[in-house]
Coordinates of C-alpha atoms in Angstrom, one line a residue:
M1 CA 173.7 80.0 70.2
V2 CA 173.1 76.5 68.6
T3 CA 170.5 75.1 66.3
P4 CA 167.7 72.9 67.6
G5 CA 169.3 69.8 66.1
R6 CA 172.6 70.5 67.8
A7 CA 170.9 71.3 71.1
A8 CA 169.0 68.0 71.0
Q9 CA 172.2 66.1 70.5
E10 CA 173.9 67.9 73.5
L11 CA 170.9 67.3 75.7
E12 CA 170.8 63.6 74.6
L13 CA 167.2 63.9 73.4
R14 CA 165.5 62.7 70.3
R15 CA 164.0 65.3 67.9
D16 CA 160.5 64.6 69.1
E17 CA 161.5 64.7 72.7
F18 CA 163.4 68.0 72.2
R19 CA 160.3 69.6 70.5
L20 CA 158.1 68.5 73.4
A21 CA 160.7 69.9 75.9
V22 CA 160.5 73.3 74.1
Q23 CA 156.7 73.2 74.0
L24 CA 156.5 72.4 77.7
G25 CA 158.9 75.2 78.5
L26 CA 161.6 72.9 79.8
V27 CA 164.1 74.2 77.2
R28 CA 164.0 78.0 76.6
T29 CA 164.7 79.1 73.0
V30 CA 165.3 82.6 71.6
P31 CA 164.3 84.0 68.2
T32 CA 167.0 84.7 65.6
G33 CA 166.3 87.1 62.8
E34 CA 163.1 87.1 60.9
G35 CA 160.6 84.3 60.7
E36 CA 160.0 81.6 63.2
R37 CA 163.6 80.3 63.5
R38 CA 164.6 79.9 67.1
R39 CA 167.8 78.7 68.7
V40 CA 169.1 77.7 72.1
E41 CA 171.7 79.8 74.0
R42 CA 174.8 78.1 75.2
R43 CA 174.1 79.1 78.8
E44 CA 170.7 77.4 78.6
L45 CA 172.4 74.2 77.6
D46 CA 174.9 74.6 80.4
R47 CA 172.1 75.1 82.9
L48 CA 170.3 71.9 81.8
R49 CA 173.5 69.8 81.7
A50 CA 174.4 71.0 85.2
A51 CA 171.3 69.4 86.7
P52 CA 172.2 66.5 89.1
D53 CA 169.8 64.2 87.3
F54 CA 170.9 65.0 83.8
P55 CA 170.2 63.4 81.3
A56 CA 167.9 60.8 82.8
G57 CA 165.8 63.4 84.6
L58 CA 165.2 65.6 81.5
R59 CA 164.3 62.5 79.4
E60 CA 161.8 61.3 82.0
R61 CA 160.1 64.7 82.1
V62 CA 159.4 64.5 78.3
R63 CA 158.7 60.8 78.1
A64 CA 155.4 60.3 76.3
V65 CA 153.6 57.0 76.5
G66 CA 150.6 55.5 74.8
T67 CA 147.5 53.9 76.3
G68 CA 149.0 50.5 76.9
E69 CA 152.2 51.7 78.6
A70 CA 150.3 54.3 80.6
A71 CA 148.0 51.5 81.9
A72 CA 151.0 49.4 82.8
L73 CA 152.5 52.3 84.8
L74 CA 149.2 52.4 86.9
G75 CA 148.8 48.7 87.1
I76 CA 145.4 48.7 85.4
T77 CA 143.9 47.5 82.1
A78 CA 144.1 49.6 79.0
D79 CA 140.3 49.7 78.8
R80 CA 140.1 51.2 82.3
F81 CA 142.8 53.8 81.5
T82 CA 140.9 54.8 78.3
R83 CA 137.8 55.4 80.4
L84 CA 139.7 57.6 82.8
A85 CA 141.3 59.5 80.0
R86 CA 137.9 59.9 78.3
T87 CA 136.4 61.4 81.4
G88 CA 139.3 64.0 81.6
H89 CA 141.5 62.6 84.4
V90 CA 144.6 62.5 82.2
S91 CA 145.2 65.0 79.4
P92 CA 147.0 63.9 76.2
V93 CA 150.2 65.8 75.3
R94 CA 150.1 64.9 71.6
F95 CA 148.4 62.6 69.1
S96 CA 149.2 60.8 65.9
L97 CA 147.3 58.7 63.3
N98 CA 148.1 55.0 62.7
R99 CA 147.9 53.2 59.4
Y100 CA 144.1 52.7 59.9
R101 CA 143.7 56.5 60.5
M102 CA 142.8 55.9 64.1
V103 CA 143.8 58.6 66.6
V104 CA 146.6 57.5 68.9
W105 CA 146.8 59.7 72.0
M106 CA 150.1 60.1 73.9
Y107 CA 150.4 61.1 77.6
L108 CA 153.3 62.4 79.7
A109 CA 154.5 59.4 81.8
Q110 CA 155.2 61.8 84.7
E111 CA 151.6 63.0 84.7
V112 CA 150.3 59.5 84.6
V113 CA 152.3 58.5 87.6
E114 CA 151.2 61.6 89.5
F115 CA 147.6 60.8 88.7
G116 CA 147.9 57.3 90.1
L117 CA 149.4 58.7 93.4
T118 CA 146.7 61.4 93.6
C119 CA 143.6 59.3 92.8
P120 CA 144.3 55.7 93.8
D121 CA 140.6 55.1 94.5
L122 CA 139.9 55.3 90.7
L123 CA 142.3 52.6 89.9
T124 CA 140.4 49.7 91.5
G125 CA 136.8 48.8 92.0
R126 CA 133.8 50.2 90.1
L127 CA 134.0 53.8 88.8
P128 CA 131.9 56.4 90.6
P129 CA 128.3 56.9 89.3
H130 CA 129.0 60.3 87.8
L131 CA 131.8 58.8 85.7
R132 CA 129.7 55.9 84.5
E133 CA 127.0 58.5 83.5
L134 CA 129.6 60.4 81.4
L135 CA 130.8 57.2 79.7
A136 CA 127.2 56.2 79.0
A137 CA 126.6 59.5 77.3
H138 CA 129.7 58.8 75.1
E139 CA 131.7 61.6 76.7
D140 CA 135.3 61.9 75.4
R141 CA 137.3 64.8 76.7
R142 CA 140.7 63.8 75.3
A143 CA 140.6 66.1 72.3
R144 CA 139.2 69.0 74.3
N145 CA 141.9 68.6 76.9
W146 CA 144.6 68.4 74.3
R147 CA 143.3 71.6 72.7
A148 CA 143.3 73.3 76.1
R149 CA 146.9 72.3 76.7
R150 CA 147.9 73.4 73.3
L151 CA 146.2 76.8 73.7
A152 CA 147.9 77.4 77.0
L153 CA 151.3 76.7 75.4
L154 CA 150.4 79.0 72.5
L155 CA 149.3 81.8 74.8
R156 CA 152.5 81.5 76.8
A157 CA 154.5 81.9 73.6
A158 CA 152.4 84.8 72.2
E159 CA 154.4 88.0 71.7
D160 CA 151.6 90.5 71.7
P161 CA 147.8 90.8 72.1
W162 CA 147.1 90.2 68.4
A163 CA 149.1 87.0 68.4
R164 CA 147.2 86.0 71.6
A165 CA 143.9 86.5 69.8
A166 CA 145.1 84.6 66.8
A167 CA 146.0 81.6 69.0
I168 CA 142.4 81.6 70.3
A169 CA 141.0 82.0 66.8
S170 CA 143.0 79.0 65.6
L171 CA 140.7 76.7 67.7
L172 CA 137.5 78.0 66.0
D173 CA 136.0 77.3 62.6
P174 CA 136.4 80.2 60.1
V175 CA 132.6 80.7 60.2
Q176 CA 132.7 81.1 64.0
V177 CA 135.6 83.5 63.7
A178 CA 133.7 85.6 61.1
E179 CA 130.8 85.9 63.5
V180 CA 133.0 87.3 66.3
V181 CA 135.4 89.3 64.1
D182 CA 133.2 91.3 61.8
D183 CA 136.1 93.4 60.4
P184 CA 137.7 91.6 57.3
Y185 CA 141.0 93.3 57.8
E186 CA 141.2 92.1 61.4
R187 CA 140.3 88.6 60.2
T188 CA 143.2 88.8 57.7
H189 CA 145.6 90.0 60.3
L190 CA 144.6 87.1 62.6
D191 CA 145.0 84.6 59.8
R192 CA 148.5 86.0 59.1
L193 CA 149.4 85.4 62.8
R194 CA 147.8 82.0 63.0
P195 CA 150.2 79.6 64.8
S196 CA 151.6 76.8 62.7
P197 CA 150.2 73.3 63.2
P198 CA 151.9 71.0 65.7
P199 CA 154.8 68.9 64.4
G200 CA 154.1 65.6 62.8
M201 CA 150.9 66.6 60.9
P202 CA 150.0 63.9 58.4
V203 CA 150.5 64.5 54.7
S204 CA 147.7 62.6 53.1
P205 CA 144.5 64.7 52.6
V206 CA 142.2 62.4 54.5
A207 CA 144.5 62.0 57.5
R208 CA 145.2 65.7 57.5
E209 CA 141.5 66.5 57.5
I210 CA 141.1 64.3 60.6
A211 CA 144.0 66.0 62.3
E212 CA 142.6 69.4 61.5
R213 CA 139.2 68.5 63.0
L214 CA 140.9 67.5 66.2
M215 CA 142.5 71.0 66.4
R216 CA 139.2 72.8 66.3
A217 CA 136.6 73.1 69.1
D218 CA 133.6 70.9 68.6
D219 CA 131.7 71.0 71.9
P220 CA 129.0 73.8 72.1
D221 CA 130.3 74.9 75.5
E222 CA 133.9 74.9 74.3
I223 CA 133.0 76.9 71.2
L224 CA 131.1 79.5 73.3
W225 CA 134.0 79.8 75.7
H226 CA 136.5 80.4 72.9
R227 CA 134.2 82.8 71.1
L228 CA 133.9 84.9 74.3
S229 CA 137.7 84.7 74.9
L230 CA 138.3 85.8 71.4
A231 CA 136.0 88.8 71.8
L232 CA 137.8 89.9 74.9
A233 CA 141.2 89.3 73.3
L234 CA 140.2 91.6 70.5
D235 CA 139.4 94.4 72.9
E236 CA 142.8 94.0 74.4
A237 CA 144.5 93.9 71.0
R238 CA 142.6 96.9 69.7
A239 CA 143.6 98.9 72.8
E240 CA 147.2 98.1 71.9
R241 CA 146.9 99.1 68.2
Q242 CA 144.5 98.6 65.2
A243 CA 144.9 95.9 62.7
P244 CA 146.8 97.0 59.5
H245 CA 144.7 98.3 56.6
P246 CA 145.6 98.7 52.9
G247 CA 148.4 101.2 52.5
E248 CA 150.0 100.3 55.8
T249 CA 153.4 98.6 55.7
R250 CA 155.4 96.3 58.0
A251 CA 158.9 97.8 57.4
G252 CA 159.8 98.8 60.9
G253 CA 160.3 95.4 62.4
V254 CA 159.3 94.0 65.8
G255 CA 158.6 96.5 68.5
A256 CA 157.8 99.5 66.3
P257 CA 154.6 101.4 67.2
A258 CA 151.7 101.7 64.8
V259 CA 151.1 105.2 63.6
A260 CA 149.6 106.7 60.4
P261 CA 149.0 104.8 57.1
A262 CA 152.2 103.5 55.4
S263 CA 153.7 103.1 58.9
T264 CA 155.0 100.0 60.6
V265 CA 152.7 97.5 62.1
A266 CA 154.8 95.6 64.6
L267 CA 154.6 93.2 67.5
A268 CA 154.8 94.3 71.1
G269 CA 156.7 92.7 74.0
P270 CA 156.0 89.3 75.4
V271 CA 152.7 88.6 77.2
R272 CA 152.5 85.9 79.8
A273 CA 149.5 83.5 79.8
E274 CA 148.4 80.9 82.3
A275 CA 146.9 77.5 81.6
V276 CA 143.3 78.8 81.6
P277 CA 142.6 79.9 78.0
A278 CA 140.5 82.9 78.9
V279 CA 141.5 86.4 78.1
P280 CA 140.9 89.1 80.8
A281 CA 139.0 92.2 79.7
P282 CA 141.2 95.3 79.6
A283 CA 140.9 97.7 82.6
G284 CA 140.7 100.9 80.6
R285 CA 140.6 100.9 76.8
P286 CA 141.7 104.1 75.1
A287 CA 139.7 105.5 72.2
A288 CA 140.2 103.6 68.9
G289 CA 140.7 105.2 65.5
D290 CA 137.9 106.7 63.4
R291 CA 137.0 103.4 61.6
P292 CA 134.3 101.3 63.1
V293 CA 135.3 98.2 65.0
G294 CA 132.0 96.3 65.1
R295 CA 131.0 96.9 68.7
P296 CA 127.2 96.1 68.1
G297 CA 128.0 92.7 66.8
R298 CA 130.1 91.7 69.8
A299 CA 127.6 93.2 72.2
R300 CA 124.9 91.0 70.6
F301 CA 127.1 88.0 70.8
L302 CA 127.8 88.5 74.5
E303 CA 124.1 88.9 75.2
R304 CA 123.3 85.7 73.3
F305 CA 126.1 83.9 75.3
R306 CA 124.5 85.0 78.6
R307 CA 121.0 83.9 77.4
R308 CA 122.2 80.5 76.2
R309 CA 124.0 79.9 79.6
E310 CA 120.8 80.7 81.5
V311 CA 118.7 78.4 79.2
G312 CA 121.2 75.6 79.4
A313 CA 121.3 75.8 83.2
A314 CA 117.5 75.6 83.3
R315 CA 117.4 72.6 81.0
S316 CA 120.1 70.8 83.0
R317 CA 118.0 71.1 86.1
R318 CA 115.0 69.5 84.4
R319 CA 116.9 66.7 82.6
R320 CA 118.3 63.6 84.2
R321 CA 120.3 61.1 82.2
P322 CA 119.8 57.4 82.8
V323 CA 122.6 55.8 84.6
A324 CA 124.3 53.0 82.8
W325 CA 126.7 50.4 84.1
P326 CA 129.7 50.0 81.7

């Protein structure tokens, strides 16, 4: 096995390109020892280097472009591409902050080209009325689509149901998490398993605060969706094992079952996740331990979720937004 730096050199990728290739699942890594250190097996490098289009094909699949270059690929203006991205037609793959602390979104060049081939009607002429209505309402789905992509990648890499729940919780404000997870020991366990922030996070406090805001859900519908997904993920995690309490240890390592106090609390095997960041409810949940798990609180939350969806649907039928012409 080789280190990520060595693997990037052999694959003829820059460091940021290699990290993106790993996140997208183009390059498979394996854990080595404790912590989050991961390496690349030699046979994985041989597989990638044996591709007929190596190295140009691999570099093209991880090529990220900004707004101007993406617009040039489609033959449209940067302003029109921004409108299409704001309405959710192209999802960013990462972001950065410039010297003025403005958010700079990056897109996969391959996805931009595929969008142009799939939706050529949106590249010329006036935008459809429903898109103009969204833009008039100041709709911007870029951050939300980036969060959805990031969550899908985190769920795919999650190693057990608790890590899966922690990935969902990382998109919610701590107050929102506390309302769904009423057990303080479970909240502590989720915080311990919280995924690390994406590479390239800014260092300055102001810029870092902006980046952290982008990493958390801000739309009411998005917040409700993640709260519901977190509640269902907790059911699945509790069915696997309970969160550790004081007196329980983690000495057994990955894969050990959770038993009595002072036993090992470990991670289970890998869990696959698709791009949709919802967590299916478990088919049959075995009886939990003797301690309470806060069922009434989650039941009330699910009931409020259903009522708010019904009220929102009724309001949307009564309200019509004025159509503007950008």
